[in-house]
mmCIF file of C-alpha atoms and ligand atoms in Angstrom:
data_model
loop_
_atom_site.group_PDB
_atom_site.id
_atom_site.type_symbol
_atom_site.label_atom_id
_atom_site.label_comp_id
_atom_site.label_asym_id
_atom_site.label_seq_id
_atom_site.Cartn_x
_atom_site.Cartn_y
_atom_site.Cartn_z
ATOM 1 C CA MET K 1 0.004 0.032 0.058
ATOM 2 C CA SER K 2 1.230 3.379 -0.848
ATOM 3 C CA THR K 3 0.393 6.099 1.739
ATOM 4 C CA ASN K 4 1.221 9.019 -0.696
ATOM 5 C CA HIS K 5 -1.115 7.634 -3.381
ATOM 6 C CA SER K 6 -3.982 6.872 -0.888
ATOM 7 C CA THR K 7 -3.662 10.197 0.738
ATOM 8 C CA ASP K 8 -3.908 11.877 -2.809
ATOM 9 C CA TYR K 9 -6.973 9.694 -3.655
ATOM 10 C CA GLU K 10 -8.792 10.487 -0.426
ATOM 11 C CA ASN K 11 -7.950 14.455 -1.005
ATOM 12 C CA PHE K 12 -9.261 14.079 -4.577
ATOM 13 C CA LEU K 13 -12.398 12.536 -3.315
ATOM 14 C CA ASP K 14 -12.575 15.262 -0.501
ATOM 15 C CA ARG K 15 -12.521 17.907 -3.173
ATOM 16 C CA GLN K 16 -15.796 16.552 -4.791
ATOM 17 C CA ASP K 17 -18.824 18.405 -3.563
ATOM 18 C CA GLU K 18 -22.539 17.502 -4.094
ATOM 19 C CA THR K 19 -22.472 19.396 -7.552
ATOM 20 C CA ALA K 20 -19.343 17.462 -8.679
ATOM 21 C CA TRP K 21 -21.141 14.108 -7.704
ATOM 22 C CA ALA K 22 -24.322 14.935 -9.352
ATOM 23 C CA ARG K 23 -22.392 15.938 -12.420
ATOM 24 C CA ALA K 24 -20.387 12.566 -12.482
ATOM 25 C CA LEU K 25 -23.557 10.533 -11.830
ATOM 26 C CA GLU K 26 -25.156 12.289 -14.799
ATOM 27 C CA GLU K 27 -22.204 11.370 -16.943
ATOM 28 C CA ILE K 28 -21.981 7.846 -16.065
ATOM 29 C CA ALA K 29 -25.755 7.118 -16.193
ATOM 30 C CA PRO K 30 -25.804 5.977 -19.786
ATOM 31 C CA ALA K 31 -22.957 3.509 -18.846
ATOM 32 C CA ILE K 32 -25.079 1.865 -16.013
ATOM 33 C CA HIS K 33 -26.799 -1.424 -16.837
ATOM 34 C CA GLU K 34 -30.642 -1.044 -16.738
ATOM 35 C CA VAL K 35 -30.880 -3.387 -13.727
ATOM 36 C CA GLU K 36 -28.812 -0.723 -11.691
ATOM 37 C CA ARG K 37 -30.131 2.400 -12.848
ATOM 38 C CA ASN K 38 -32.904 3.115 -10.301
ATOM 39 C CA ALA K 39 -30.916 1.313 -7.606
ATOM 40 C CA THR K 40 -27.922 3.468 -7.962
ATOM 41 C CA ARG K 41 -30.063 6.578 -7.786
ATOM 42 C CA VAL K 42 -31.894 5.244 -4.723
ATOM 43 C CA TRP K 43 -28.645 4.646 -2.931
ATOM 44 C CA PHE K 44 -27.420 8.037 -3.533
ATOM 45 C CA ALA K 45 -30.708 9.379 -2.000
ATOM 46 C CA PHE K 46 -30.246 7.248 1.116
ATOM 47 C CA PHE K 47 -26.751 8.466 1.822
ATOM 48 C CA PRO K 48 -26.385 12.124 0.805
ATOM 49 C CA LEU K 49 -22.938 13.402 0.990
ATOM 50 C CA ALA K 50 -23.891 16.953 2.268
ATOM 51 C CA LEU K 51 -25.592 15.307 5.354
ATOM 52 C CA ALA K 52 -22.691 13.162 6.017
ATOM 53 C CA ARG K 53 -20.107 15.887 5.931
ATOM 54 C CA ALA K 54 -22.330 17.951 8.102
ATOM 55 C CA LEU K 55 -22.137 15.318 10.851
ATOM 56 C CA GLN K 56 -18.512 14.752 10.435
ATOM 57 C CA THR K 57 -17.632 18.488 10.716
ATOM 58 C CA SER K 58 -20.119 19.013 13.695
ATOM 59 C CA ASP K 59 -18.557 19.650 17.190
ATOM 60 C CA ASP K 60 -21.562 17.551 18.407
ATOM 61 C CA PRO K 61 -22.491 15.013 15.777
ATOM 62 C CA GLU K 62 -24.938 13.149 18.050
ATOM 63 C CA GLY K 63 -26.595 16.298 19.233
ATOM 64 C CA LEU K 64 -26.904 17.336 15.501
ATOM 65 C CA ALA K 65 -28.507 14.059 14.678
ATOM 66 C CA ARG K 66 -30.983 14.350 17.465
ATOM 67 C CA LYS K 67 -31.894 17.822 16.230
ATOM 68 C CA LEU K 68 -32.485 16.509 12.816
ATOM 69 C CA LEU K 69 -34.738 13.948 14.399
ATOM 70 C CA MET K 70 -32.568 11.034 12.842
ATOM 71 C CA GLN K 71 -33.653 7.609 13.674
ATOM 72 C CA GLY K 72 -32.215 4.229 12.771
ATOM 73 C CA ASN K 73 -28.818 3.533 11.314
ATOM 74 C CA TYR K 74 -27.690 6.463 9.256
ATOM 75 C CA ARG K 75 -23.864 5.855 9.675
ATOM 76 C CA LEU K 76 -22.458 4.546 6.495
ATOM 77 C CA GLU K 77 -19.357 3.447 8.317
ATOM 78 C CA ASP K 78 -21.445 0.864 10.024
ATOM 79 C CA GLN K 79 -22.719 -0.646 7.072
ATOM 80 C CA ILE K 80 -19.891 -0.519 4.432
ATOM 81 C CA ASP K 81 -20.483 -3.957 3.177
ATOM 82 C CA SER K 82 -24.262 -3.984 3.336
ATOM 83 C CA SER K 83 -25.684 -0.532 2.527
ATOM 84 C CA HIS K 84 -25.829 -1.367 -1.203
ATOM 85 C CA LYS K 85 -27.023 -5.038 -0.953
ATOM 86 C CA PHE K 86 -30.084 -4.101 -3.071
ATOM 87 C CA LEU K 87 -27.841 -3.353 -6.009
ATOM 88 C CA TYR K 88 -27.186 -6.218 -8.479
ATOM 89 C CA GLY K 89 -23.503 -5.322 -8.523
ATOM 90 C CA HIS K 90 -23.369 -6.162 -4.797
ATOM 91 C CA ARG K 91 -22.752 -9.678 -5.781
ATOM 92 C CA HIS K 92 -19.352 -8.583 -6.949
ATOM 93 C CA TRP K 93 -18.721 -6.190 -4.154
ATOM 94 C CA ARG K 94 -15.334 -8.024 -3.173
ATOM 95 C CA ALA K 95 -14.099 -7.370 -6.650
ATOM 96 C CA VAL K 96 -15.297 -3.655 -6.707
ATOM 97 C CA LYS K 97 -13.814 -3.093 -3.088
ATOM 98 C CA ASP K 98 -10.462 -4.545 -4.296
ATOM 99 C CA ALA K 99 -10.492 -2.495 -7.503
ATOM 100 C CA THR K 100 -11.187 0.755 -5.521
ATOM 101 C CA THR K 101 -8.242 0.200 -3.081
ATOM 102 C CA GLU K 102 -5.903 -0.952 -5.944
ATOM 103 C CA ARG K 103 -6.729 2.409 -7.683
ATOM 104 C CA ALA K 104 -6.121 4.287 -4.494
ATOM 105 C CA ASP K 105 -2.870 2.762 -3.995
ATOM 106 C CA SER K 106 -1.747 3.722 -7.612
ATOM 107 C CA PHE K 107 -3.468 7.059 -7.861
ATOM 108 C CA ALA K 108 -1.722 9.550 -9.769
ATOM 109 C CA ASN K 109 -2.891 13.224 -9.293
ATOM 110 C CA GLY K 110 -3.456 14.697 -12.763
ATOM 111 C CA ALA K 111 -6.078 15.363 -15.265
ATOM 112 C CA THR K 112 -8.860 12.888 -13.897
ATOM 113 C CA THR K 113 -12.343 13.434 -13.216
ATOM 114 C CA LEU K 114 -14.783 11.727 -10.793
ATOM 115 C CA ALA K 115 -16.541 9.987 -13.623
ATOM 116 C CA ASP K 116 -13.177 8.760 -15.047
ATOM 117 C CA GLU K 117 -12.242 7.288 -11.518
ATOM 118 C CA ILE K 118 -15.742 5.544 -11.210
ATOM 119 C CA ARG K 119 -15.332 4.101 -14.775
ATOM 120 C CA ALA K 120 -11.755 2.961 -13.977
ATOM 121 C CA VAL K 121 -12.904 1.112 -10.840
ATOM 122 C CA ALA K 122 -15.799 -0.477 -12.727
ATOM 123 C CA ARG K 123 -13.469 -1.669 -15.620
ATOM 124 C CA ARG K 124 -10.938 -3.205 -13.188
ATOM 125 C CA ALA K 125 -13.631 -4.811 -11.098
ATOM 126 C CA ALA K 126 -15.346 -6.186 -14.149
ATOM 127 C CA GLU K 127 -12.018 -7.772 -15.385
ATOM 128 C CA GLY K 128 -11.698 -9.423 -11.923
ATOM 129 C CA ALA K 129 -15.224 -10.574 -11.624
ATOM 130 C CA ARG K 130 -15.338 -11.480 -15.425
ATOM 131 C CA VAL K 131 -18.727 -9.724 -15.881
ATOM 132 C CA ASP K 132 -20.038 -6.892 -18.131
ATOM 133 C CA GLU K 133 -18.567 -3.617 -17.019
ATOM 134 C CA SER K 134 -22.052 -2.043 -17.172
ATOM 135 C CA LEU K 135 -23.068 -4.093 -14.185
ATOM 136 C CA LEU K 136 -20.460 -2.562 -11.824
ATOM 137 C CA VAL K 137 -20.412 1.009 -12.869
ATOM 138 C CA GLY K 138 -23.324 1.953 -10.323
ATOM 139 C CA ILE K 139 -21.667 -0.061 -7.436
ATOM 140 C CA ALA K 140 -18.270 1.569 -8.325
ATOM 141 C CA ALA K 141 -19.855 4.881 -7.770
ATOM 142 C CA VAL K 142 -21.225 3.707 -4.501
ATOM 143 C CA ALA K 143 -17.656 2.379 -3.429
ATOM 144 C CA LEU K 144 -16.027 5.800 -4.220
ATOM 145 C CA MET K 145 -18.867 7.474 -2.261
ATOM 146 C CA THR K 146 -18.318 5.235 0.634
ATOM 147 C CA VAL K 147 -14.659 6.034 0.624
ATOM 148 C CA ALA K 148 -15.342 9.830 0.493
ATOM 149 C CA GLN K 149 -17.819 9.416 3.516
ATOM 150 C CA VAL K 150 -15.904 7.022 5.699
ATOM 151 C CA GLY K 151 -12.372 7.220 4.613
ATOM 152 C CA LEU K 152 -9.979 4.606 2.989
ATOM 153 C CA ALA K 153 -8.763 3.104 6.418
ATOM 154 C CA LYS K 154 -12.307 1.991 7.417
ATOM 155 C CA PHE K 155 -13.155 1.151 3.826
ATOM 156 C CA ARG K 156 -10.096 -1.254 3.703
ATOM 157 C CA ALA K 157 -10.940 -2.655 7.101
ATOM 158 C CA SER K 158 -14.342 -3.854 6.192
ATOM 159 C CA PRO K 159 -14.393 -7.572 5.322
ATOM 160 C CA GLY K 160 -15.949 -7.198 1.910
ATOM 161 C CA GLU K 161 -18.809 -9.671 2.534
ATOM 162 C CA VAL K 162 -21.285 -10.245 -0.006
ATOM 163 C CA LYS K 163 -24.958 -10.529 1.598
ATOM 164 C CA VAL K 164 -26.594 -12.236 -1.254
ATOM 165 C CA GLY K 165 -26.934 -15.852 -1.388
ATOM 166 C CA GLY K 166 -28.814 -19.021 -2.686
ATOM 167 C CA ARG K 167 -30.771 -18.583 -5.957
ATOM 168 C CA PHE K 168 -30.548 -14.893 -5.812
ATOM 169 C CA ALA K 169 -26.789 -14.917 -6.122
ATOM 170 C CA ARG K 170 -27.200 -16.710 -9.305
ATOM 171 C CA GLN K 171 -29.840 -14.631 -10.980
ATOM 172 C CA SER K 172 -28.980 -13.056 -14.281
ATOM 173 C CA PRO K 173 -29.678 -9.217 -14.692
ATOM 174 C CA ALA K 174 -32.285 -10.184 -17.295
ATOM 175 C CA GLN K 175 -34.104 -12.567 -14.714
ATOM 176 C CA VAL K 176 -34.131 -9.792 -12.205
ATOM 177 C CA LEU K 177 -35.508 -7.218 -14.701
ATOM 178 C CA ARG K 178 -38.182 -9.965 -15.647
ATOM 179 C CA GLU K 179 -39.257 -10.293 -12.036
ATOM 180 C CA ARG K 180 -39.586 -6.466 -11.647
ATOM 181 C CA ALA K 181 -41.564 -6.074 -14.665
ATOM 182 C CA ARG K 182 -44.068 -9.044 -13.739
ATOM 183 C CA ASP K 183 -47.601 -8.126 -12.562
ATOM 184 C CA ASP K 184 -49.770 -10.551 -10.524
ATOM 185 C CA SER K 185 -52.160 -12.692 -12.460
ATOM 186 C CA GLN K 186 -55.638 -11.755 -11.318
ATOM 187 C CA GLY K 187 -56.937 -15.359 -12.465
ATOM 188 C CA LEU K 188 -59.103 -16.441 -15.271
ATOM 189 C CA MET K 189 -61.715 -13.707 -14.727
ATOM 190 C CA GLY K 190 -59.097 -11.124 -13.827
ATOM 191 C CA PHE K 191 -60.245 -8.768 -16.523
ATOM 192 C CA LEU K 192 -63.625 -8.362 -14.464
ATOM 193 C CA ARG K 193 -61.937 -7.458 -11.301
ATOM 194 C CA THR K 194 -61.759 -3.695 -10.484
ATOM 195 C CA THR K 195 -60.819 -2.570 -7.010
ATOM 196 C CA ASP K 196 -60.226 -6.090 -5.544
ATOM 197 C CA LYS K 197 -57.094 -6.701 -7.672
ATOM 198 C CA ARG K 198 -54.118 -7.790 -5.615
ATOM 199 C CA TRP K 199 -50.603 -6.659 -6.195
ATOM 200 C CA THR K 200 -47.179 -7.962 -4.823
ATOM 201 C CA VAL K 201 -44.875 -5.431 -3.144
ATOM 202 C CA VAL K 202 -41.511 -6.996 -2.947
ATOM 203 C CA TRP K 203 -39.401 -5.051 -0.359
ATOM 204 C CA ASN K 204 -36.117 -7.214 -0.649
ATOM 205 C CA GLU K 205 -35.421 -8.650 -4.003
ATOM 206 C CA ASN K 206 -32.942 -11.105 -2.561
ATOM 207 C CA ASP K 207 -35.364 -12.738 -0.050
ATOM 208 C CA GLU K 208 -38.184 -15.028 -1.004
ATOM 209 C CA SER K 209 -40.173 -14.063 1.963
ATOM 210 C CA ALA K 210 -39.856 -10.396 1.773
ATOM 211 C CA ARG K 211 -43.189 -9.491 0.052
ATOM 212 C CA PHE K 212 -46.722 -8.840 0.939
ATOM 213 C CA GLN K 213 -50.003 -8.313 -1.022
ATOM 214 C CA MET K 214 -51.605 -4.757 -1.630
ATOM 215 C CA ILE K 215 -55.093 -4.303 -2.963
ATOM 216 C CA ASP K 216 -55.555 -2.104 -6.000
ATOM 217 C CA SER K 217 -55.088 1.589 -5.098
ATOM 218 C CA GLN K 218 -53.924 0.828 -1.521
ATOM 219 C CA GLU K 219 -51.109 2.810 -0.059
ATOM 220 C CA ILE K 220 -47.876 0.660 0.331
ATOM 221 C CA ALA K 221 -47.622 1.248 4.009
ATOM 222 C CA SER K 222 -51.291 0.391 4.588
ATOM 223 C CA ALA K 223 -50.622 -3.038 2.896
ATOM 224 C CA ALA K 224 -47.500 -3.794 4.994
ATOM 225 C CA PRO K 225 -49.093 -5.160 7.957
ATOM 226 C CA ASN K 226 -50.092 -8.145 5.614
ATOM 227 C CA ASP K 227 -46.572 -9.274 6.422
ATOM 228 C CA GLU K 228 -47.393 -10.151 10.149
ATOM 229 C CA ARG K 229 -44.009 -11.031 11.172
ATOM 230 C CA ASP K 230 -42.370 -8.936 13.991
ATOM 231 C CA TRP K 231 -39.874 -6.700 12.271
ATOM 232 C CA SER K 232 -39.150 -4.726 15.374
ATOM 233 C CA GLN K 233 -36.294 -7.080 16.114
ATOM 234 C CA ILE K 234 -34.516 -6.172 12.869
ATOM 235 C CA ASP K 235 -35.494 -2.541 12.607
ATOM 236 C CA PRO K 236 -36.343 -1.024 16.091
ATOM 237 C CA ARG K 237 -38.301 1.508 14.100
ATOM 238 C CA CYS K 238 -40.823 -0.934 13.099
ATOM 239 C CA THR K 239 -43.748 -1.488 15.299
ATOM 240 C CA VAL K 240 -45.114 -4.961 15.951
ATOM 241 C CA GLY K 241 -48.302 -5.676 13.629
ATOM 242 C CA GLU K 242 -47.225 -2.769 11.222
ATOM 243 C CA GLY K 243 -45.117 -4.924 8.943
ATOM 244 C CA PRO K 244 -41.528 -4.201 7.596
ATOM 245 C CA ILE K 245 -41.859 -0.494 6.892
ATOM 246 C CA PRO K 246 -41.528 1.870 9.650
ATOM 247 C CA VAL K 247 -44.520 4.263 10.064
ATOM 248 C CA GLN K 248 -45.658 6.854 12.483
ATOM 249 C CA CYS K 249 -48.124 9.728 11.184
ATOM 250 C CA ARG K 250 -49.576 8.007 8.112
ATOM 251 C CA SER K 251 -50.518 11.420 6.885
ATOM 252 C CA ALA K 252 -47.279 12.629 5.079
ATOM 253 C CA SER K 253 -45.888 14.725 8.094
ATOM 254 C CA CYS K 254 -43.147 12.638 9.666
ATOM 255 C CA GLY K 255 -41.222 11.213 6.720
ATOM 256 C CA THR K 256 -40.707 7.844 8.588
ATOM 257 C CA CYS K 257 -42.088 5.836 5.792
ATOM 258 C CA TRP K 258 -39.674 6.882 2.971
ATOM 259 C CA VAL K 259 -38.844 4.152 0.590
ATOM 260 C CA GLY K 260 -36.809 3.634 -2.687
ATOM 261 C CA VAL K 261 -38.497 2.205 -5.817
ATOM 262 C CA LEU K 262 -36.397 -0.334 -7.756
ATOM 263 C CA GLY K 263 -39.157 -1.292 -10.134
ATOM 264 C CA GLY K 264 -42.742 -0.293 -10.905
ATOM 265 C CA ALA K 265 -42.398 3.521 -10.098
ATOM 266 C CA GLU K 266 -44.828 4.074 -13.019
ATOM 267 C CA LYS K 267 -47.465 1.830 -11.298
ATOM 268 C CA LEU K 268 -47.695 4.085 -8.162
ATOM 269 C CA SER K 269 -50.021 6.982 -7.993
ATOM 270 C CA PRO K 270 -48.280 10.439 -8.945
ATOM 271 C CA VAL K 271 -46.912 12.460 -6.134
ATOM 272 C CA ALA K 272 -49.476 14.824 -4.666
ATOM 273 C CA GLU K 273 -48.523 18.190 -3.569
ATOM 274 C CA ARG K 274 -48.401 17.252 0.120
ATOM 275 C CA GLU K 275 -46.070 14.367 -0.273
ATOM 276 C CA ARG K 276 -43.689 16.406 -2.573
ATOM 277 C CA LYS K 277 -43.655 19.265 -0.072
ATOM 278 C CA VAL K 278 -42.808 16.981 2.755
ATOM 279 C CA MET K 279 -40.029 15.134 0.863
ATOM 280 C CA HIS K 280 -38.480 18.584 0.131
ATOM 281 C CA LEU K 281 -38.832 19.403 3.763
ATOM 282 C CA MET K 282 -37.247 16.186 4.969
ATOM 283 C CA GLY K 283 -34.349 16.406 2.314
ATOM 284 C CA TYR K 284 -35.146 13.101 0.585
ATOM 285 C CA ILE K 285 -35.495 14.294 -2.851
ATOM 286 C CA GLU K 286 -35.572 17.360 -5.148
ATOM 287 C CA THR K 287 -37.576 16.589 -8.296
ATOM 288 C CA ASP K 288 -40.711 17.537 -10.407
ATOM 289 C CA GLU K 289 -40.939 14.021 -11.671
ATOM 290 C CA PRO K 290 -44.581 12.973 -11.259
ATOM 291 C CA ARG K 291 -43.493 9.487 -10.077
ATOM 292 C CA PRO K 292 -39.987 9.660 -8.500
ATOM 293 C CA LEU K 293 -37.838 6.950 -7.188
ATOM 294 C CA ILE K 294 -38.112 8.190 -3.528
ATOM 295 C CA ARG K 295 -41.709 7.872 -2.228
ATOM 296 C CA LEU K 296 -43.494 8.217 1.181
ATOM 297 C CA SER K 297 -45.104 4.837 1.493
ATOM 298 C CA CYS K 298 -48.014 5.964 3.400
ATOM 299 C CA GLN K 299 -49.046 8.115 0.352
ATOM 300 C CA ALA K 300 -48.010 5.928 -2.736
ATOM 301 C CA GLN K 301 -50.937 4.021 -3.956
ATOM 302 C CA GLY K 302 -50.228 0.862 -6.023
ATOM 303 C CA ARG K 303 -51.727 0.008 -9.230
ATOM 304 C CA GLY K 304 -49.504 -2.848 -10.082
ATOM 305 C CA ALA K 305 -46.794 -4.951 -8.599
ATOM 306 C CA VAL K 306 -43.739 -2.966 -7.281
ATOM 307 C CA SER K 307 -40.419 -3.558 -5.780
ATOM 308 C CA VAL K 308 -39.140 -1.206 -3.121
ATOM 309 C CA VAL K 309 -36.244 -0.901 -0.700
ATOM 310 C CA VAL K 310 -36.645 0.477 2.919
ATOM 311 C CA PRO K 311 -33.778 2.762 4.050
ATOM 312 C CA PRO K 312 -32.249 2.099 7.444
ATOM 313 C CA TRP K 313 -32.958 5.474 8.843
ATOM 314 C CA ASN K 314 -35.081 8.679 8.463
ATOM 315 C CA GLY K 315 -34.804 12.325 9.401
ATOM 316 C CA VAL K 316 -35.557 15.841 8.789
ATOM 317 C CA PHE K 317 -32.630 17.584 7.269
ATOM 318 C CA GLY K 318 -33.667 19.403 4.148
ATOM 319 C CA LYS K 319 -34.107 22.848 5.613
ATOM 320 C CA PHE K 320 -30.780 22.379 7.587
ATOM 321 C CA LEU K 321 -28.867 21.455 4.396
ATOM 322 C CA ARG K 322 -30.239 24.294 2.442
ATOM 323 C CA ALA K 323 -29.441 26.699 5.110
ATOM 324 C CA GLN K 324 -25.858 25.462 5.204
ATOM 325 C CA ALA K 325 -25.494 25.552 1.482
ATOM 326 C CA SER K 326 -26.549 29.133 1.340
ATOM 327 C CA GLY K 327 -24.109 30.107 4.050
ATOM 328 C CA GLY K 328 -26.867 30.553 6.567
ATOM 329 C CA ASP K 329 -27.527 29.333 10.240
ATOM 330 C CA GLY K 330 -27.748 25.595 9.684
ATOM 331 C CA GLY K 331 -27.934 25.335 13.551
ATOM 332 C CA GLN K 332 -31.046 27.270 13.663
ATOM 333 C CA ALA K 333 -32.524 25.346 10.901
ATOM 334 C CA ALA K 334 -31.744 22.191 12.815
ATOM 335 C CA GLU K 335 -33.494 23.564 15.798
ATOM 336 C CA SER K 336 -36.603 24.272 13.939
ATOM 337 C CA ALA K 337 -36.657 20.893 12.117
ATOM 338 C CA ALA K 338 -39.139 19.313 14.534
ATOM 339 C CA THR K 339 -41.480 22.221 14.418
ATOM 340 C CA ALA K 340 -41.323 22.201 10.663
ATOM 341 C CA GLY K 341 -41.889 18.455 10.491
ATOM 342 C CA GLU K 342 -44.955 18.873 12.614
ATOM 343 C CA GLY K 343 -46.353 21.810 10.524
ATOM 344 C CA ALA K 344 -45.892 20.132 7.039
HETATM 345 S S1 FES L 401 -45.875 7.653 8.241
HETATM 346 FE FE1 FES L 401 -45.463 9.570 8.454
HETATM 347 S S2 FES L 401 -44.970 10.538 6.396
HETATM 348 FE FE2 FES L 401 -45.621 8.267 6.008
#
C-alpha cells in the first residue's frame, strides 16, 4: 500500500462536492446497466454526501443527529458492506472493493475526473469478476462515495462480505428485470376485477419471504401489515403488527415511511402536492418527476406490482442542508426541524 497515493486519492475525493457528484452521476448514467439504474439513484438518495459531511464536521454529531430527528442506522461506516445489498452489482462487491483500493494505491494526481475514476474502478472490477462492466458502474460509484464518506482506512478494514446468497446470487440481470416487470395474474376472470385486484410488493429482492399483498389503489404502508412477522427485532423503528416498513403519522408529516423504488415506479399514484412538499422538507429528494424513485409509502398507492427498498434510517434535514448551502445558520434550521416537520 502506498500512503502518498492513498492520501492523494482521499484528497481527490474530499474535493468533490455535491455538484461534482451530481455531474459525475449524470455522466456515467448511460453506462449503467438497466438493472442498476434505479438502484444507484436510490442509494445516492439514501446516503447524501452533504448530510454525512455536516455530521462529520459538527462539534457535536450526536446532538446534531438528535436535532435532525434522525432515527435508525444513518452511519454509513457501520454498513460499508451492506448499505448497497439491493444493487445487482453487490454480488461482485469484493471485486469492486479490491479495485477501489488498488486504484487508491496507484492514484496519480492529474487530469482525472470523478466520472473517469468511477469508470476505471468498474473496468478493473469487471475484469476481476469477469462480468460486463455496465453491471459494476453503479456500485463503483457507490464504492467511491463510501470512501469519500468513511475514509480509506475504514473502507479497507471492512471484510468485503457479500450479503446475497442462494438462487439470488445466481440470478442474471435479465431475470431480475423480468421479475420486476411481472404483474400478478388476477386469475381467469381477472379482467372483470376492478378494485379487488391484488398486487405484490417486494421489499427485498434477495429474500423469497420479503413480500406482501396490496389491494388495488392501496397505499404501500397500509398494506405492509399483511406481513405479520415482528420486524421490530430487525429494525427498531418498526412497530409490531405494522409490517416491515416503519411508519408513524400515516399522513405525510413525519417522513418515517420513505422508500426507494427499484421497479414499478410508473405503477404508483403520482406524487400529490403534500407528499412532494414533505419530501423536500425532509431532504429526501428534489424533483418535479410525477413518479420519482423516492416515495412516502403512506401516500404512494399501487396500481400494479412494485419492488421497493426500505432505507435503514429517516430524519428531517432538508431545511438544515439548504441553510448550510446558502451560508445561513444551519444550526437554527436544525433547531426548527421538529417544528417544521409537525407543521408540514
Ligand atoms: S408515516 Fe409519516 S410520512 Fe408516512
